[in-house]
Amino acid sequence: MAPATTLSITPAAVVALLPKLTDADGDIRYMSLNDLHNTLKNGAPGFLSNDYHTAAKTIDSLLATLDDVHGEVQNQAIKCLGVLTSRVGAEILSPLVEKLSTLKITHSIDNSIPATALRTFITSFPRPMSGVPALKATQDAYSSISKVLIPRLVGYVVIPHGIKNTPQPPPAMLEIQPDSTVDTDAIDVLIEVIRSFGPMLQDPEKKALQKSTMAIFDHERVSGMSKKKTVVAISLLAIYMSDSLLNSFVSGIIGSFRDPNLTLSQRKLLVNMVGSLVRSVPQRLGFHLKTLAPFILGALSEGEYQQAIQEAAENGASNSEAEEVREAALIALEGLLTSCSNDMRPFTTESINAALRYVGYDPNVTQDDDEEMGGTQSDAEEDQEAAADDDEEDYFEEEGAMSDDDDASWKIRRCAAKTLYAVISTRSGDLLDNGILYNKVAPVLVDRFKEREENVRNEVLNTLTFLVRKTSEGTAYPNPSSDFEIDMVSAIEARSRKRRRLSSDATLFDSPGASLSSVGFKSPDTSPPPTSGPKADLARLSPSIIRGVSKLLKQSSLATRQAVIILLRDMVVVQRGGLSDHFSKIAEPLIEAIKPSASGTPSNTVGSTALATGSKLRIEALQLLSVICDTHSSTIVAPYIANIIPNVTAAAKDKYYKVSSEALGALESLLKVLTPPRSASNDPGHLKYLGEIYDVIHNRVVAIDADLEVRQRAIHALGVLLARTCGVDGKNILSTSQRSDAVGVLLDRLKNETTRLSSIQAVDILLTSAQDRRELQADWIQNVTLELGAQLRKANRRLRGASLTALRDLVANPVAINNLNGTTVHQLAALLNPLINAADFNLLGTTLIILSRLINQYPKEVVDRNLNNSLCNIVLAPIGGSVLDALLILIKSIGEQGIGQPLMHSLLQDVGVNGDPSIVGKAIGTLLVAGGSTVGVKMNDFVVELQSATDDKRKCLALSVLGEAGLRLKSSFTLEPSLFTRHFNSKSQQLPRAAAVALGRAGAGNIKAYLPVILSTSNNSNFMQYLSLHAIKEILQFTGQSRTDISPYTRQIWENLLAASQAEDNKAVGAECIGRLTVIEPKTFLPLLQNRLLDPVPTVRGTVIQAVRFTLADSDDAYDEILNPVLVEMLTKMLNDPDLENRRLALGALNSATHNKADIVIPHLSKLVPLVIKESKIKPELVREVQMGPFKHKVDDGLEVRKSAYETLYSLMDSAYSRINSSSLFDRIIDGLDDEHEIKVLCNLMLIKLIGIDPDETARHLDPISERYRTILSFKPKENAVKQEVEKLNEANKGVLKVTLLLQEAVAATASSVSSAQGQAWKGYWDWVGKEFRTQLASAEQELKNQAA
């Protein structure tokens, strides 16, 4: 039938098709139904609503075809019914439901057809959503279901709907038949009713449905399948139950548990019910866990365990029903731990004991056999037993007393391992700190390496691996596709945030490129592991783990070996080593896993399942080899090089690109092992292998058929190889022709767009390492320089950042910069000049450093009018920090070359007072001192300007110039302090502070002449104290950098700072000064700070808290050594301060501590995080009403504290998520979505981060998140709302939609871990958002794609 337009389809078209539905030919019936389906689908909505006769006739015809003998015809009829429901009037829906629910099948053997049709009818309507008015079609459908279907399900009229003398419905569909059977199809219909119309069900209907389902559940002789479906139905219904109905229902379950005549099958069903409920309504069920949890744990008690063992011993087999109860109990316990972790905290010990008890439950193996604990054997015992390992495996395989088909105890052991995984997931923070996980749980897991059932053994290995990962939250794990790529932009940004105290000309010039870290010149750190804490516990357990897994690597299946290798890799990453004494036990199996034969299939059979699994094993093995090489001494790997190199080079040639890419990464790590300084350069064996490695890497770089990822990885490895063979020690490793060919290839790949970024990184590595002119030819350097400069104009920010970093390392290398010529330098300067703007400070700082280095050797080629103009524009911008330092270095270089007069003229004439005097003055003062007589002005000119000018801006500029000059001239600066102090009494707003800052900078260069004068002014009025604080701040800042001795004055400075900091205006700068002074002399002043936290005056305590925060960022290792024992105690006191503002400051201090002193703070976060959680809650006593004219306005004094608390939690998620109770964190986030706008934004950011950190836990909280998001999106501003309110609302909606998109993607990834009862609210919310916010959602999706790109 040809497709028709919507307008051309009429009821007559439908009527014309109906006679064919009764044709004797089944094919004609099927094709007619297909045509009818297309007709109904293409017809306008409701085009049959006014033609009752046609609609009724169509329904009757379709109902008749449901009893067709052909299944295809029945299925097509069901599809037609689904479309028909939206085309007919509401008055015909109830008769349709009535006929479907009473339909009898006589000709078909499939009796589920009526139920399937009913489910299709139910799902064909838009689902209602909580808080949103239902559509008319949905209301009509619910009305028919409520009038007809629910009475049919339960067997009586639940709600009369105003109809008098309602006839009694036929027998209930959910009725238990005399033969104790129940129509499972009816239960499926019930499930669909609840799932689709749950929000609209009324309390009497919920009670009636609950009563009917519980009747099935409680009946002794109803089949297990029916009861399982009933559990699903009840768990779905519980979502929509009122609190009173749910409480009554749970009370009934508790009563059933207490029944003394409870059978094993009933007990299993009750346990299943609890497990299902806790996943569907975890927040509401948590209240009942004090009563419910003991029933679950009771099924796993020691008494029942011993009884099970005894029964198995007496009867020769275990009780299958009892084992089903234990399995159900462990599944329910896992759900309780993951969904209600806070409520389960009192049962932590019992839960761990139960899981440990049953992870080794194997009643069909004698206790003597089970007592072999691999983790407690000595090395001598292990050697004696090595020969018997194969026999032991054969014993497991040939044991005929109880086959695996008969023995179901492995299910219990697997569930117990999953329960332990849940414990680690939800309670790793405090249980790691107190040692329970490593002292109690981990040894049992290691013992279970002997598990004979593979899937249980792998679950045990996964659980232990998860524990190892939690031991070092935030540790970087290898990524087979991208770990070799280093983000240069991130490196530049990190460098721009260096601690100011460490900032100097040397560090700005000489800090190596980010890529240098991958060259690995230094041997791995072999310092002993910590003596306490989780890592120490892991180190103590490592020998037992390695002894256990070494057997598994030799004997086990591919999947188990893969799990073992992942475990070992994570252990090495977390410990930064750990295999030094044990590598010999795993070396041969590791090499075997790298071989193509490890997959059991040839490596060129791409696409086979075996290949995918085998390739994954090889990838994991190659990653493990890489991290071993990177974290262990070369002497550990050297004895096995002869076996390792051939297999890794063969893997590098593999056709599967992921294997080849990872093998190249392993070769890169092996290069570091085989080359100086980690290995002797004259070892002939090493030279042979390095030649093989060179050939493989070179061939993969130039191969045109190699995957892009492989070529990029090979290019990076080639850069490492060239870098490692530079210098005297490495000159004999590569021949001249090999080196020349290699650098030529790098240049060639640098010009290719697809390999450009990796080539830049490789070139950067080489540039940081070259030590001889012969290693970098002049023409190559010049071509590379111009090619890198050309990338600075590209739109790709990452490419520009990498090119800029490489250029910085090029000019920092004397060998490279001496190979440049004037023409190349001039062209490079022209390419760099566009980057001298304030649009991107991260790139600007590096650009200035490159130019300053070039000026030192090629001043005339670099400095011109364009550069001077660009520098003047930068001086006008609000710059600071490392960017300002780099600018001053560049200006100093210009002055030292004697070509600074044009720049000085431009600064004085074109900039002058138009810019910030403090920035312009520093630039002029730097140029004045560096250029001396060549700049055309003298210092005395600025003294005269200061004395004669009537304009405050000119005076401020002159003061800033003189202060900078004093800083740089040091003791040669002859001007008296009075030149600055005489302006302290000026009535100008800017001049006194400018004088104070200039006095401090000059004083930093001449402590003895200036500091006593500054201290004398701090004893005067509050304003003088304020000015002296700014002067002292400058002195302390530069004293910390230059290590100038101010010890004769520190005590007086301390007293003056404490006195001056009491004034409100002085608190911030005073606290900073106190912090800087504490860092200079920590032994003296840190104890004094600690004592001041007990001061009764809140402002004093607040100043101390701020001071401590300043010390955390500006400090060194010596200070950390003194701070370590007292920091956590100080933070605890701060967070418990009775003053609200001080607690806000304390949260900021903790935030800073987690960034700068993570090693000190993170082990103690179990004490600190609850205090942060406490401050994130709304406190009604801090909310007050303020009268504003005729309106009342609520003011929340606790808002700023809550914001600080959420900011602290957000920062902790990066470095210490395992130390935070995930359930408490999600509770705070969900509550925060109901808070003020600023906190909603923070909560959205936290959710985005949690999608990656903990997707499973995020999926479990989707329903409450969806409710909050719906509330936010449903809010409508008032008609008279101001523009700012509307903009804030739009911003909030956009943020919600973005997070919604990201969460929806995460739902698909974790759907398997979420029960069927969970996610119903989220699904409804997602459908609603897709319809109501289609345009905004598409815009948000596009914005996310642009950000990702």
mmCIF file of N, CA, C and O in Angstrom, residues 477-502:
data_model
loop_
_atom_site.group_PDB
_atom_site.id
_atom_site.type_symbol
_atom_site.label_atom_id
_atom_site.label_comp_id
_atom_site.label_asym_id
_atom_site.label_seq_id
_atom_site.Cartn_x
_atom_site.Cartn_y
_atom_site.Cartn_z
ATOM 1 N N TYR A 477 46.521 6.168 36.652
ATOM 2 C CA TYR A 477 46.649 4.824 36.123
ATOM 3 C C TYR A 477 46.902 4.901 34.625
ATOM 4 O O TYR A 477 46.403 5.786 33.951
ATOM 5 N N PRO A 478 47.687 3.966 34.101
ATOM 6 C CA PRO A 478 48.014 4.023 32.675
ATOM 7 C C PRO A 478 46.772 3.910 31.815
ATOM 8 O O PRO A 478 45.858 3.167 32.126
ATOM 9 N N ASN A 479 46.800 4.659 30.743
ATOM 10 C CA ASN A 479 45.732 4.569 29.743
ATOM 11 C C ASN A 479 46.357 4.110 28.440
ATOM 12 O O ASN A 479 47.252 4.762 27.930
ATOM 13 N N PRO A 480 45.923 2.993 27.900
ATOM 14 C CA PRO A 480 46.618 2.450 26.739
ATOM 15 C C PRO A 480 46.581 3.338 25.518
ATOM 16 O O PRO A 480 47.361 3.149 24.608
ATOM 17 N N SER A 481 45.688 4.297 25.488
ATOM 18 C CA SER A 481 45.569 5.098 24.278
ATOM 19 C C SER A 481 46.113 6.501 24.418
ATOM 20 O O SER A 481 46.421 7.139 23.437
ATOM 21 N N SER A 482 46.226 7.004 25.622
ATOM 22 C CA SER A 482 46.552 8.423 25.723
ATOM 23 C C SER A 482 47.524 8.768 26.823
ATOM 24 O O SER A 482 47.844 9.931 26.999
ATOM 25 N N ASP A 483 48.051 7.808 27.552
ATOM 26 C CA ASP A 483 48.860 8.184 28.703
ATOM 27 C C ASP A 483 50.205 8.764 28.281
ATOM 28 O O ASP A 483 50.843 9.460 29.061
ATOM 29 N N PHE A 484 50.656 8.494 27.039
ATOM 30 C CA PHE A 484 51.950 9.015 26.643
ATOM 31 C C PHE A 484 51.865 10.475 26.229
ATOM 32 O O PHE A 484 52.859 11.170 26.182
ATOM 33 N N GLU A 485 50.648 10.955 25.950
ATOM 34 C CA GLU A 485 50.489 12.332 25.525
ATOM 35 C C GLU A 485 50.454 13.246 26.734
ATOM 36 O O GLU A 485 49.719 13.005 27.678
ATOM 37 N N ILE A 486 51.254 14.278 26.690
ATOM 38 C CA ILE A 486 51.343 15.201 27.818
ATOM 39 C C ILE A 486 50.738 16.531 27.407
ATOM 40 O O ILE A 486 51.099 17.100 26.378
ATOM 41 N N ASP A 487 49.827 16.996 28.193
ATOM 42 C CA ASP A 487 49.117 18.230 27.888
ATOM 43 C C ASP A 487 50.014 19.407 28.220
ATOM 44 O O ASP A 487 50.188 19.765 29.373
ATOM 45 N N MET A 488 50.614 20.034 27.193
ATOM 46 C CA MET A 488 51.538 21.130 27.438
ATOM 47 C C MET A 488 50.835 22.358 28.002
ATOM 48 O O MET A 488 51.403 23.089 28.799
ATOM 49 N N VAL A 489 49.596 22.558 27.576
ATOM 50 C CA VAL A 489 48.865 23.710 28.116
ATOM 51 C C VAL A 489 48.690 23.563 29.617
ATOM 52 O O VAL A 489 48.891 24.499 30.372
ATOM 53 N N SER A 490 48.334 22.367 30.039
ATOM 54 C CA SER A 490 48.197 22.129 31.471
ATOM 55 C C SER A 490 49.513 22.351 32.183
ATOM 56 O O SER A 490 49.558 22.867 33.306
ATOM 57 N N ALA A 491 50.602 21.962 31.519
ATOM 58 C CA ALA A 491 51.905 22.155 32.145
ATOM 59 C C ALA A 491 52.223 23.637 32.296
ATOM 60 O O ALA A 491 52.746 24.073 33.319
ATOM 61 N N ILE A 492 51.869 24.409 31.272
ATOM 62 C CA ILE A 492 52.114 25.854 31.360
ATOM 63 C C ILE A 492 51.273 26.463 32.475
ATOM 64 O O ILE A 492 51.728 27.281 33.270
ATOM 65 N N GLU A 493 50.001 26.054 32.532
ATOM 66 C CA GLU A 493 49.113 26.581 33.577
ATOM 67 C C GLU A 493 49.625 26.212 34.960
ATOM 68 O O GLU A 493 49.601 27.023 35.880
ATOM 69 N N ALA A 494 50.103 24.978 35.100
ATOM 70 C CA ALA A 494 50.635 24.566 36.398
ATOM 71 C C ALA A 494 51.848 25.398 36.756
ATOM 72 O O ALA A 494 52.048 25.793 37.906
ATOM 73 N N ARG A 495 52.670 25.685 35.733
ATOM 74 C CA ARG A 495 53.870 26.461 36.018
ATOM 75 C C ARG A 495 53.517 27.885 36.414
ATOM 76 O O ARG A 495 54.175 28.499 37.249
ATOM 77 N N SER A 496 52.467 28.429 35.831
ATOM 78 C CA SER A 496 52.073 29.794 36.163
ATOM 79 C C SER A 496 51.527 29.905 37.565
ATOM 80 O O SER A 496 51.420 30.983 38.112
ATOM 81 N N ARG A 497 51.163 28.756 38.164
ATOM 82 C CA ARG A 497 50.642 28.765 39.520
ATOM 83 C C ARG A 497 51.701 28.383 40.542
ATOM 84 O O ARG A 497 51.381 28.029 41.660
ATOM 85 N N LYS A 498 52.988 28.399 40.143
ATOM 86 C CA LYS A 498 54.041 28.021 41.082
ATOM 87 C C LYS A 498 53.995 28.943 42.296
ATOM 88 O O LYS A 498 53.641 30.116 42.227
ATOM 89 N N ARG A 499 54.434 28.429 43.416
ATOM 90 C CA ARG A 499 54.442 29.226 44.636
ATOM 91 C C ARG A 499 55.300 30.472 44.448
ATOM 92 O O ARG A 499 56.409 30.404 43.938
ATOM 93 N N ARG A 500 54.794 31.555 44.887
ATOM 94 C CA ARG A 500 55.480 32.809 44.652
ATOM 95 C C ARG A 500 56.844 32.836 45.318
ATOM 96 O O ARG A 500 57.789 33.435 44.843
ATOM 97 N N ARG A 501 56.949 32.165 46.446
ATOM 98 C CA ARG A 501 58.210 32.177 47.151
ATOM 99 C C ARG A 501 59.312 31.563 46.304
ATOM 100 O O ARG A 501 60.480 31.942 46.386
ATOM 101 N N LEU A 502 58.957 30.591 45.465
ATOM 102 C CA LEU A 502 59.947 29.911 44.648
ATOM 103 C C LEU A 502 60.176 30.619 43.319
ATOM 104 O O LEU A 502 61.007 30.201 42.542
#
